mmCIF file of C-alpha atoms (C1' of nucleotides) in Angstrom:
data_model
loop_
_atom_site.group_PDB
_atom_site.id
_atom_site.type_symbol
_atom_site.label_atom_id
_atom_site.label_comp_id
_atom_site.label_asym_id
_atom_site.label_seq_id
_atom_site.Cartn_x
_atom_site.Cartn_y
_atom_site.Cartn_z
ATOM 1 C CA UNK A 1 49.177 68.301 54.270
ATOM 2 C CA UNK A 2 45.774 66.811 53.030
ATOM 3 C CA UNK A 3 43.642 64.750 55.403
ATOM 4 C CA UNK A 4 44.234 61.491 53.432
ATOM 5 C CA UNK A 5 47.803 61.533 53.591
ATOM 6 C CA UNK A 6 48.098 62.298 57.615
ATOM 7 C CA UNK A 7 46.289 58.964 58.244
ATOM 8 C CA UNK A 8 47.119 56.760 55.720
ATOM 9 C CA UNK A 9 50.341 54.988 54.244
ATOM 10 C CA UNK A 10 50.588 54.831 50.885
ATOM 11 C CA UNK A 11 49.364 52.068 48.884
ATOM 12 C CA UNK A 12 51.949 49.639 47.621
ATOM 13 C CA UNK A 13 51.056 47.360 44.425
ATOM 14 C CA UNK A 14 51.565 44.125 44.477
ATOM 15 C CA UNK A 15 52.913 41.909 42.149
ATOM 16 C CA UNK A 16 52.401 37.816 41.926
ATOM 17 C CA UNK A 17 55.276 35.048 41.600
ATOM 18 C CA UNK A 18 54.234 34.648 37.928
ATOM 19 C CA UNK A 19 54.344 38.248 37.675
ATOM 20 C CA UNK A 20 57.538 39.207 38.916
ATOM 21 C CA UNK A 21 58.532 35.257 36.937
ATOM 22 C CA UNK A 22 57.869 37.627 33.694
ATOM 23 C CA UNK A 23 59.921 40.368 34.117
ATOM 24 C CA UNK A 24 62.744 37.676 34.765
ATOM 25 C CA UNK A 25 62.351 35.491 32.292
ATOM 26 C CA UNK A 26 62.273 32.960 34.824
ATOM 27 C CA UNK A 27 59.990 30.087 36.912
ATOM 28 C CA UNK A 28 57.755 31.577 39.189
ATOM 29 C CA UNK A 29 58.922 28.702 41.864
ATOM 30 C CA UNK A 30 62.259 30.441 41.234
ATOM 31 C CA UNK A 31 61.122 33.606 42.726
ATOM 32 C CA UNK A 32 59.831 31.855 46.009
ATOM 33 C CA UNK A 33 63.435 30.531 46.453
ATOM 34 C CA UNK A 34 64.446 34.277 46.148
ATOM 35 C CA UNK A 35 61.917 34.853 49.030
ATOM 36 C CA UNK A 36 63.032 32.060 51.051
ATOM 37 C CA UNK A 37 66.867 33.118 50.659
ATOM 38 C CA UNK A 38 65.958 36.748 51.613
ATOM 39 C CA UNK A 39 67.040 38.182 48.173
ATOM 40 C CA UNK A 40 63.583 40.084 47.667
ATOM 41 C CA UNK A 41 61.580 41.006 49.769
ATOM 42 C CA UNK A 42 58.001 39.330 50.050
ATOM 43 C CA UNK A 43 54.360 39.568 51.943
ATOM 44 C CA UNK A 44 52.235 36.759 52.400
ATOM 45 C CA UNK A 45 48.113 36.511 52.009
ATOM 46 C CA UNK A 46 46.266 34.978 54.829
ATOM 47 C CA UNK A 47 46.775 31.633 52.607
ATOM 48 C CA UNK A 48 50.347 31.764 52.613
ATOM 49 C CA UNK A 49 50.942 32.690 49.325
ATOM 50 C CA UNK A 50 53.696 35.651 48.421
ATOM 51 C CA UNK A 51 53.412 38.802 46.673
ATOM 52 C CA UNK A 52 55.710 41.090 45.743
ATOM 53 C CA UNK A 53 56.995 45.029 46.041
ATOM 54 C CA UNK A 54 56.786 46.435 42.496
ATOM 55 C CA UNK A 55 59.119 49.191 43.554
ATOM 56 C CA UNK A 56 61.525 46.470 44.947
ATOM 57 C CA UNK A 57 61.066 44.288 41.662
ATOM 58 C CA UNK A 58 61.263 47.566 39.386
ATOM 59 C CA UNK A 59 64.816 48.629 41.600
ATOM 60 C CA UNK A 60 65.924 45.253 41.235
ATOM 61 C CA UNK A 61 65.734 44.719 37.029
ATOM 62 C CA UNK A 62 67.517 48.280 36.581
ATOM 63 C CA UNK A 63 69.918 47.347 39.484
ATOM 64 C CA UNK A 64 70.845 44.607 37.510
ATOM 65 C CA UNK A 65 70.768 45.882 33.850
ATOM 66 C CA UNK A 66 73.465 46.168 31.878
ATOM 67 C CA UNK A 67 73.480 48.042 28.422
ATOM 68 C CA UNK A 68 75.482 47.086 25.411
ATOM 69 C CA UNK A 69 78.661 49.152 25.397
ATOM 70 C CA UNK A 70 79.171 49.312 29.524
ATOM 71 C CA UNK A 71 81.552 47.425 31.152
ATOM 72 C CA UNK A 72 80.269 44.266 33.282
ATOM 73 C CA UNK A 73 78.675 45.568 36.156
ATOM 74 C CA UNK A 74 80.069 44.357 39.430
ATOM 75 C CA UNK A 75 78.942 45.416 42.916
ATOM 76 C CA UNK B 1 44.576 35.694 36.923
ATOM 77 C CA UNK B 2 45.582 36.513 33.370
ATOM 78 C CA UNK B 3 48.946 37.123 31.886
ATOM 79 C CA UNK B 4 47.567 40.129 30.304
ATOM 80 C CA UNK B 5 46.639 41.504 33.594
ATOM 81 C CA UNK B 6 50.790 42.032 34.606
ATOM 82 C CA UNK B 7 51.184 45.049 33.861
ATOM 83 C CA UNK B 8 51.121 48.707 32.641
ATOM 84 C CA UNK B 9 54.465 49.175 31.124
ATOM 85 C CA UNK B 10 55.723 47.706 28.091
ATOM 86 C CA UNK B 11 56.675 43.956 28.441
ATOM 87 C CA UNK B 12 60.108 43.416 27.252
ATOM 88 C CA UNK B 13 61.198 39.919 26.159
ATOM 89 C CA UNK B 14 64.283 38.133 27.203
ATOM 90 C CA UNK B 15 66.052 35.255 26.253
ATOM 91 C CA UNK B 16 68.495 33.003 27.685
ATOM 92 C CA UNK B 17 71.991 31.982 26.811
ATOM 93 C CA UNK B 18 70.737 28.683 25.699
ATOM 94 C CA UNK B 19 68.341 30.574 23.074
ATOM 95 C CA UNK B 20 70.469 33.435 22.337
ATOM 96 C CA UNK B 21 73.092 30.948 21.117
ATOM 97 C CA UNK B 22 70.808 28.550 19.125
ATOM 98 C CA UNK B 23 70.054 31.733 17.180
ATOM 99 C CA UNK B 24 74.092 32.501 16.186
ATOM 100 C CA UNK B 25 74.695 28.799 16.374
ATOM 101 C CA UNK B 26 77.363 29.306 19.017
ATOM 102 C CA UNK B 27 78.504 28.093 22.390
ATOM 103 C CA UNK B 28 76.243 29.824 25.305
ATOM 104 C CA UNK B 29 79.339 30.354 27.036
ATOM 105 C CA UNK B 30 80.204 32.481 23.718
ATOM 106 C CA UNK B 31 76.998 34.813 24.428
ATOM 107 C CA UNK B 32 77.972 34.805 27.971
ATOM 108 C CA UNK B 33 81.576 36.460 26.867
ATOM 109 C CA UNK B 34 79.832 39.097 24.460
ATOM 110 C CA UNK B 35 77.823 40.174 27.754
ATOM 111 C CA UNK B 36 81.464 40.584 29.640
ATOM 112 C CA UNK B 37 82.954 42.065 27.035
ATOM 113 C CA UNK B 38 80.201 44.889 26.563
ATOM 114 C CA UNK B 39 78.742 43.705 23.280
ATOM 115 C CA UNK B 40 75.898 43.029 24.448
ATOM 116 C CA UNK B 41 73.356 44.168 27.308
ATOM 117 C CA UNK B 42 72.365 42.069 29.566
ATOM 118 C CA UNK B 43 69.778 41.458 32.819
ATOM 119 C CA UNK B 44 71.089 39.360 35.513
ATOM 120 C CA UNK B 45 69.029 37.293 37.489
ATOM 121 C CA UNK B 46 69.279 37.704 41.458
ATOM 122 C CA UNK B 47 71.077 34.139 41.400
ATOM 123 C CA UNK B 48 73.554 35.726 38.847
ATOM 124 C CA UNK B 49 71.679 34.200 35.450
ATOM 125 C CA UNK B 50 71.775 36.193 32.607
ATOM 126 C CA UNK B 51 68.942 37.111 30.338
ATOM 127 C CA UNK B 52 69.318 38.732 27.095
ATOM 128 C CA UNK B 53 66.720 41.639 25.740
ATOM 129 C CA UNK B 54 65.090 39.726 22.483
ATOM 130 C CA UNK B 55 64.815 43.147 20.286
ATOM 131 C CA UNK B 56 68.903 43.485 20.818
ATOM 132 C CA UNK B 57 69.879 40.251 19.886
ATOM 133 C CA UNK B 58 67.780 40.413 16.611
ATOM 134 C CA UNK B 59 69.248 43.725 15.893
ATOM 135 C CA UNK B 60 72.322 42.179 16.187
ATOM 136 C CA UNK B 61 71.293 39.540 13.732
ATOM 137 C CA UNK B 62 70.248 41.796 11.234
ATOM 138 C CA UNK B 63 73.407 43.839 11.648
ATOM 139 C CA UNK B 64 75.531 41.051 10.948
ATOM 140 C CA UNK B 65 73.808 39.532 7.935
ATOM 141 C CA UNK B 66 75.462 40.139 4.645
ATOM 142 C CA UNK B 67 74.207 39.535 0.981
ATOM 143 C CA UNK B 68 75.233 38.003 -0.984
ATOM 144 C CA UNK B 69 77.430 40.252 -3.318
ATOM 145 C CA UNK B 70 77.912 42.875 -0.659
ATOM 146 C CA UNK B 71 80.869 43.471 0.971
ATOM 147 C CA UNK B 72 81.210 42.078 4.378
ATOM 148 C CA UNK B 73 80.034 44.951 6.787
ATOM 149 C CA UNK B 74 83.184 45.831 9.433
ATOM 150 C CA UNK B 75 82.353 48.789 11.794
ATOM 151 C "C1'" DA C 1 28.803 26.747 45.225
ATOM 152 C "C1'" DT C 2 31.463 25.677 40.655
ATOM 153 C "C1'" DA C 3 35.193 26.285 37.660
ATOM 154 C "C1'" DC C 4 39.735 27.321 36.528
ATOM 155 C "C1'" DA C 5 44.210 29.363 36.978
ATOM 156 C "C1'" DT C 6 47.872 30.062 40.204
ATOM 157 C "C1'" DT C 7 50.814 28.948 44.068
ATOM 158 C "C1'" DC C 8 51.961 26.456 47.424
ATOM 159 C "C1'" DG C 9 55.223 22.153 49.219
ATOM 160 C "C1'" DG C 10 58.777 18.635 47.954
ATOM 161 C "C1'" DG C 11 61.910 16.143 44.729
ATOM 162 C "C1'" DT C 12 64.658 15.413 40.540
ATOM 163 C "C1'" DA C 13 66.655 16.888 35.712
ATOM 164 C "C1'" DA C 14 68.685 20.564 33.031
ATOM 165 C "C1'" DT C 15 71.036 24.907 32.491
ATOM 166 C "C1'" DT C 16 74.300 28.487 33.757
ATOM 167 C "C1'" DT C 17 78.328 30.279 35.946
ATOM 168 C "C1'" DG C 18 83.266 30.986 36.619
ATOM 169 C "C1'" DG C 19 87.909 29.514 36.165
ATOM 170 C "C1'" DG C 20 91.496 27.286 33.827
ATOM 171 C "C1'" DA C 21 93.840 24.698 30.143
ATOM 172 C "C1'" DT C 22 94.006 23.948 24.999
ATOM 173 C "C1'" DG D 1 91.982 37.522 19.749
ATOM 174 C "C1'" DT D 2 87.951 34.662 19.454
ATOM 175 C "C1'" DT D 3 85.837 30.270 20.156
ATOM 176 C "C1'" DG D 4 85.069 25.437 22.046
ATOM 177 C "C1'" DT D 5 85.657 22.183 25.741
ATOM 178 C "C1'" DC D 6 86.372 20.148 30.725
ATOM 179 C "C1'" DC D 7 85.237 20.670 35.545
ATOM 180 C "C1'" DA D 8 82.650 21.541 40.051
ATOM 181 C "C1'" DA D 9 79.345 24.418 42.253
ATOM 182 C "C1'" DA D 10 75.361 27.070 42.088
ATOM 183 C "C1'" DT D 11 71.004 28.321 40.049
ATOM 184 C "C1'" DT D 12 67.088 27.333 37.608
ATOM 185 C "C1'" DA D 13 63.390 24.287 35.214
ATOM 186 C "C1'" DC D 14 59.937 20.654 35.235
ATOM 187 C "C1'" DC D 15 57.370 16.903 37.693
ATOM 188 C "C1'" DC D 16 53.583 15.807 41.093
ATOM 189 C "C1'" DG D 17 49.341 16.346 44.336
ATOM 190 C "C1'" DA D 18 47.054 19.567 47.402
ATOM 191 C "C1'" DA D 19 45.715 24.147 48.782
ATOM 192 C "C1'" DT D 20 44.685 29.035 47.683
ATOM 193 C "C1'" DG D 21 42.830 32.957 44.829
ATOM 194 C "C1'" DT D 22 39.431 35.181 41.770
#
DNA sequence: ATACATTCGGGTAATTTGGGAT
DNA sequence: GTTGTCCAAATTACCCGAATGT
């Protein structure tokens, strides 16, 4: 095991409301309400403003992707 | 911060059933069938919304576009 | 410290969903 | 068998002024 990983976590990046808004196709306020209702998962700066897991988002979009040819996904 | 600046991976472009219909001049709860029915993929929003990959739908387009003179394409 | 884009909040339209009947 | 419409409920989009981020 190296030194750096014993005493450090590893580094998560961080996306933005109008960041993860992009991937969705969707209002950026619209991913605060998915914040607010627990849906994703969210950390907020000192200033109160939310950022977002790119693993989570990334886990998310392929969770709920569904190609042409596959039955409608329901889970 | 810049839009450029989301990220890494390629962007991919999605469209909503409100668009995706305006392009085949049908009902968006027509698109919203194709997706059940397999035809074509589809992302879901969190709050169950569908989005539609751009690239697939004008495949589609293409696909289905006859000239005149040709025989209607049936596969 | 200045400038500018983004993200708070709230409120109110517009869109989408799913089911059912035609 | 596919498409269009009606309905109610849920989700999302746009409006504002003020605060935060870079």
């Amino acid at each position: 095991m190296t030194i750096a990983a014993a005493s450090h976590q590893v580094e998560e990046h961080l996306l933005t409301p109008g960041e993860v808004a992009t991937l969705f196709r969707v209002d950026p306020k619209t991913v605060t309400r998915w914040a607010t209702a627990g849906r994703i998962g969210s950390i907020r700066t000192p200033g109160g403003h939310r950022r977002f897991r790119e693993s989570e988002v990334q886990h998310l979009l392929s969770q709920l992707t569904t190609e042409a040819g596959e039955p409608a996904r329901v889970e």
